Amino acid sequence: MEYGTRVGRGFTLWFTGLSGAGKTTIAEIVEKELRQRFGKVEVLDGDIVRTNLSKGLGFSREDRDTNVLRIGFVADLLTRNGVAVIVSAISPFKEVRDQVRRNIGEDFVEIFVDAPLEVCAERDVKGLYKKAFSGEIPQFTGVSDPYEPPVAPELHIKTDEETAQESARRVVSYLEEYGYLEPVEALNRA
Ligand code: ADP
């Protein structure tokens, strides 16, 4: 693929991983850069989607799958219309992630944001792990509910081994390499 051959095409960056792994943090850095360099950007954050599009859904497997399919549906519409879509959602089940992948097709970029459970629990950004370990929150992904890691993600990011800036740089480099973004040599490459 030559540089620039997909410039202007939409795509979906799908960040999946445990709570606290770093999805939102990395997504926010990528979002800023894409707003400058790409233009039309939409963010679908799992926590926010659950307050509107998926309001009322719980955390059973069925409800989680419904949530992910809804996010995937919107991401697909936007992608087809030339938008840069950024999704941050735990999206724990492989089958339904793969279904979204099939719907969106080649413009789907799965990014596995990976950190050991102990690291996520240690960070405990929202204080949820404490409650999950004590049983106050049931069906908590990684603690009392499954997380099925991607088998062949386009990008595998280990947030206990690299900084959020470095991870975001890898995401942007991927988009440059696959022709979605014109490479800007100097940008953020201090
Ligand atoms: P998620 O969206 O996956 O639930 P968040 O991005 O909300 O996770 O939280 C991740 C936390 O981990 C943040 O407090 C962030 O500052 C911290 N963190 C530490 N190292 C990294 C890293 N390398 N990448 C991303 N986040 C990191």
Short mmCIF file of C-alpha atoms and ligand atoms in Angstrom, two decimals:
data_model
loop_
_atom_site.label_atom_id
_atom_site.label_comp_id
_atom_site.label_asym_id
_atom_site.label_seq_id
_atom_site.Cartn_x
_atom_site.Cartn_y
_atom_site.Cartn_z
CA MET A 1 0.00 0.00 0.00
CA GLU A 2 1.43 3.33 -1.02
CA TYR A 3 1.37 6.35 1.20
CA GLY A 4 -1.76 8.40 0.90
CA THR A 5 -3.81 5.97 -1.15
CA ARG A 6 -6.58 5.90 1.42
CA VAL A 7 -6.43 9.56 2.37
CA GLY A 8 -9.93 10.82 3.13
CA ARG A 9 -11.34 7.35 3.75
CA GLY A 10 -13.04 6.77 7.05
CA PHE A 11 -11.87 4.19 9.53
CA THR A 12 -12.72 2.86 12.98
CA LEU A 13 -10.06 2.62 15.66
CA TRP A 14 -11.51 0.07 18.07
CA PHE A 15 -9.79 0.16 21.47
CA THR A 16 -10.57 -2.96 23.50
CA GLY A 17 -9.20 -4.00 26.88
CA LEU A 18 -9.82 -4.17 30.60
CA SER A 19 -11.11 -1.25 32.61
CA GLY A 20 -8.12 0.93 33.46
CA ALA A 21 -5.92 -0.56 30.75
CA GLY A 22 -5.57 2.87 29.14
CA LYS A 23 -8.09 2.90 26.28
CA THR A 24 -9.50 6.36 26.99
CA THR A 25 -6.13 7.90 27.78
CA ILE A 26 -4.58 6.78 24.49
CA ALA A 27 -7.75 7.50 22.52
CA GLU A 28 -7.76 11.11 23.74
CA ILE A 29 -4.21 11.70 22.50
CA VAL A 30 -5.02 10.14 19.13
CA GLU A 31 -8.24 12.16 18.93
CA LYS A 32 -6.36 15.45 19.36
CA GLU A 33 -3.94 14.60 16.59
CA LEU A 34 -6.67 13.39 14.22
CA ARG A 35 -8.68 16.58 14.78
CA GLN A 36 -5.69 18.52 13.50
CA ARG A 37 -4.69 16.19 10.71
CA PHE A 38 -7.87 14.43 9.56
CA GLY A 39 -10.83 16.66 10.37
CA LYS A 40 -14.02 14.74 10.96
CA VAL A 41 -13.61 12.73 14.15
CA GLU A 42 -16.23 11.07 16.35
CA VAL A 43 -15.60 9.35 19.64
CA LEU A 44 -17.79 6.55 20.94
CA ASP A 45 -16.81 5.89 24.53
CA GLY A 46 -18.38 2.86 26.19
CA ASP A 47 -19.10 4.65 29.45
CA ILE A 48 -20.82 7.53 27.66
CA VAL A 49 -22.73 5.29 25.24
CA ARG A 50 -24.18 3.47 28.23
CA THR A 51 -25.81 6.74 29.34
CA ASN A 52 -27.61 7.30 26.02
CA LEU A 53 -27.57 4.89 23.07
CA SER A 54 -27.35 1.88 25.39
CA LYS A 55 -29.15 3.31 28.39
CA GLY A 56 -30.82 0.58 30.42
CA LEU A 57 -28.53 -2.20 29.29
CA GLY A 58 -26.75 -4.19 31.99
CA PHE A 59 -23.71 -6.41 32.06
CA SER A 60 -25.03 -9.83 31.10
CA ARG A 61 -23.36 -11.33 28.08
CA GLU A 62 -26.42 -10.53 26.00
CA ASP A 63 -26.52 -6.90 27.08
CA ARG A 64 -22.79 -6.46 26.60
CA ASP A 65 -23.09 -7.89 23.10
CA THR A 66 -26.03 -5.63 22.30
CA ASN A 67 -24.03 -2.63 23.52
CA VAL A 68 -21.06 -3.53 21.33
CA LEU A 69 -23.24 -4.18 18.29
CA ARG A 70 -24.91 -0.80 18.68
CA ILE A 71 -21.57 0.96 18.92
CA GLY A 72 -20.39 -1.05 15.91
CA PHE A 73 -23.48 -0.09 13.93
CA VAL A 74 -22.93 3.61 14.47
CA ALA A 75 -19.18 3.25 13.84
CA ASP A 76 -19.93 1.56 10.53
CA LEU A 77 -22.28 4.34 9.38
CA LEU A 78 -19.74 7.00 10.26
CA THR A 79 -16.83 5.11 8.74
CA ARG A 80 -18.69 4.75 5.45
CA ASN A 81 -19.15 8.51 5.44
CA GLY A 82 -15.50 9.32 5.74
CA VAL A 83 -15.30 9.93 9.47
CA ALA A 84 -12.42 8.94 11.73
CA VAL A 85 -14.18 6.94 14.43
CA ILE A 86 -12.59 6.23 17.79
CA VAL A 87 -14.24 3.60 19.97
CA SER A 88 -13.16 2.90 23.54
CA ALA A 89 -15.13 0.02 24.95
CA ILE A 90 -14.10 -2.98 27.02
CA SER A 91 -15.89 -5.13 24.42
CA PRO A 92 -14.88 -8.37 26.15
CA PHE A 93 -16.27 -10.96 23.75
CA LYS A 94 -14.36 -11.97 20.66
CA GLU A 95 -17.29 -13.21 18.64
CA VAL A 96 -19.14 -9.93 18.66
CA ARG A 97 -15.96 -7.90 18.05
CA ASP A 98 -15.37 -10.08 15.01
CA GLN A 99 -18.93 -9.45 13.88
CA VAL A 100 -18.27 -5.70 13.98
CA ARG A 101 -15.01 -6.30 12.13
CA ARG A 102 -16.89 -8.11 9.36
CA ASN A 103 -19.49 -5.33 9.11
CA ILE A 104 -16.96 -2.53 8.86
CA GLY A 105 -14.53 -4.50 6.74
CA GLU A 106 -11.00 -3.41 5.94
CA ASP A 107 -11.36 -0.02 7.61
CA PHE A 108 -11.65 -1.65 11.04
CA VAL A 109 -8.54 -1.34 13.17
CA GLU A 110 -8.61 -3.42 16.34
CA ILE A 111 -6.28 -2.13 19.04
CA PHE A 112 -5.74 -4.39 22.02
CA VAL A 113 -4.92 -2.16 24.98
CA ASP A 114 -3.25 -4.65 27.23
CA ALA A 115 -2.13 -4.38 30.84
CA PRO A 116 -2.05 -7.12 33.45
CA LEU A 117 -5.09 -7.23 35.70
CA GLU A 118 -2.87 -6.43 38.70
CA VAL A 119 -1.69 -3.24 37.01
CA CYS A 120 -5.24 -2.15 36.16
CA ALA A 121 -6.37 -2.94 39.70
CA GLU A 122 -3.40 -1.05 41.13
CA ARG A 123 -4.25 2.02 39.00
CA ASP A 124 -7.93 1.67 39.96
CA VAL A 125 -8.75 4.93 38.15
CA LYS A 126 -12.43 4.88 39.03
CA GLY A 127 -12.26 2.90 42.27
CA LEU A 128 -14.14 0.06 40.61
CA TYR A 129 -11.65 -2.76 41.17
CA LYS A 130 -11.85 -2.35 44.93
CA LYS A 131 -15.59 -2.79 44.70
CA ALA A 132 -15.27 -5.65 42.22
CA PHE A 133 -12.86 -7.59 44.45
CA SER A 134 -15.10 -7.10 47.46
CA GLY A 135 -18.08 -8.34 45.47
CA GLU A 136 -19.89 -5.02 45.64
CA ILE A 137 -19.87 -4.86 41.83
CA PRO A 138 -20.74 -8.23 40.30
CA GLN A 139 -19.85 -9.33 36.75
CA PHE A 140 -16.77 -7.13 36.57
CA THR A 141 -14.62 -7.85 33.53
CA GLY A 142 -11.31 -9.48 34.44
CA VAL A 143 -12.40 -10.13 38.02
CA SER A 144 -15.73 -11.93 37.92
CA ASP A 145 -16.55 -11.84 34.21
CA PRO A 146 -14.48 -12.98 31.22
CA TYR A 147 -12.28 -10.95 28.92
CA GLU A 148 -11.41 -12.68 25.68
CA PRO A 149 -8.24 -11.07 24.26
CA PRO A 150 -8.05 -10.41 20.53
CA VAL A 151 -6.22 -13.15 18.65
CA ALA A 152 -4.92 -11.07 15.75
CA PRO A 153 -5.40 -7.37 16.53
CA GLU A 154 -3.96 -4.83 14.11
CA LEU A 155 -2.11 -3.33 17.08
CA HIS A 156 -1.20 -4.80 20.45
CA ILE A 157 -0.31 -2.14 22.98
CA LYS A 158 1.16 -3.01 26.37
CA THR A 159 0.54 -0.03 28.58
CA ASP A 160 2.74 -1.30 31.38
CA GLU A 161 5.70 -1.25 28.98
CA GLU A 162 5.21 1.96 27.00
CA THR A 163 3.88 5.45 27.67
CA ALA A 164 0.49 6.60 26.44
CA GLN A 165 2.31 9.02 24.11
CA GLU A 166 4.30 6.17 22.59
CA SER A 167 1.16 4.09 22.15
CA ALA A 168 -0.70 6.95 20.50
CA ARG A 169 2.26 7.45 18.17
CA ARG A 170 2.04 3.81 17.12
CA VAL A 171 -1.65 4.18 16.31
CA VAL A 172 -1.01 7.26 14.17
CA SER A 173 1.95 5.55 12.46
CA TYR A 174 -0.31 2.64 11.58
CA LEU A 175 -2.75 5.04 9.90
CA GLU A 176 0.12 6.61 7.97
CA GLU A 177 1.52 3.25 6.96
CA TYR A 178 -1.83 2.07 5.63
CA GLY A 179 -2.43 5.28 3.74
CA TYR A 180 -5.26 6.83 5.79
CA LEU A 181 -3.13 9.79 6.84
CA GLU A 182 -0.43 11.71 5.03
CA PRO A 183 2.76 11.23 7.02
CA VAL A 184 3.88 14.43 8.71
CA GLU A 185 7.46 13.82 9.53
CA ALA A 186 8.00 16.53 12.06
CA LEU A 187 4.69 16.39 13.92
CA ASN A 188 5.03 15.38 17.56
CA ARG A 189 8.29 13.66 16.86
CA ALA A 190 10.48 15.47 19.28
P1 ADP B 1 -9.73 2.64 30.27
O1 ADP B 1 -10.30 3.67 29.34
O2 ADP B 1 -9.08 1.50 29.55
O3 ADP B 1 -10.68 2.19 31.33
P2 ADP B 1 -8.26 4.86 31.32
O4 ADP B 1 -7.57 5.45 30.13
O5 ADP B 1 -9.52 5.51 31.80
O6 ADP B 1 -8.51 3.31 31.03
O7 ADP B 1 -7.25 4.79 32.54
C1 ADP B 1 -5.94 4.34 32.41
C2 ADP B 1 -5.10 4.92 33.55
O8 ADP B 1 -3.77 4.40 33.46
C3 ADP B 1 -4.99 6.43 33.48
O9 ADP B 1 -5.03 6.94 34.80
C4 ADP B 1 -3.61 6.65 32.85
O10 ADP B 1 -3.03 7.87 33.24
C5 ADP B 1 -2.83 5.46 33.42
N1 ADP B 1 -1.71 5.02 32.59
C6 ADP B 1 -0.48 4.77 33.06
N2 ADP B 1 0.35 4.37 32.08
C7 ADP B 1 -0.38 4.39 30.94
C8 ADP B 1 -0.08 4.08 29.58
N3 ADP B 1 1.14 3.69 29.21
N4 ADP B 1 -1.07 4.17 28.68
C9 ADP B 1 -2.30 4.56 29.05
N5 ADP B 1 -2.65 4.87 30.32
C10 ADP B 1 -1.69 4.78 31.27
#
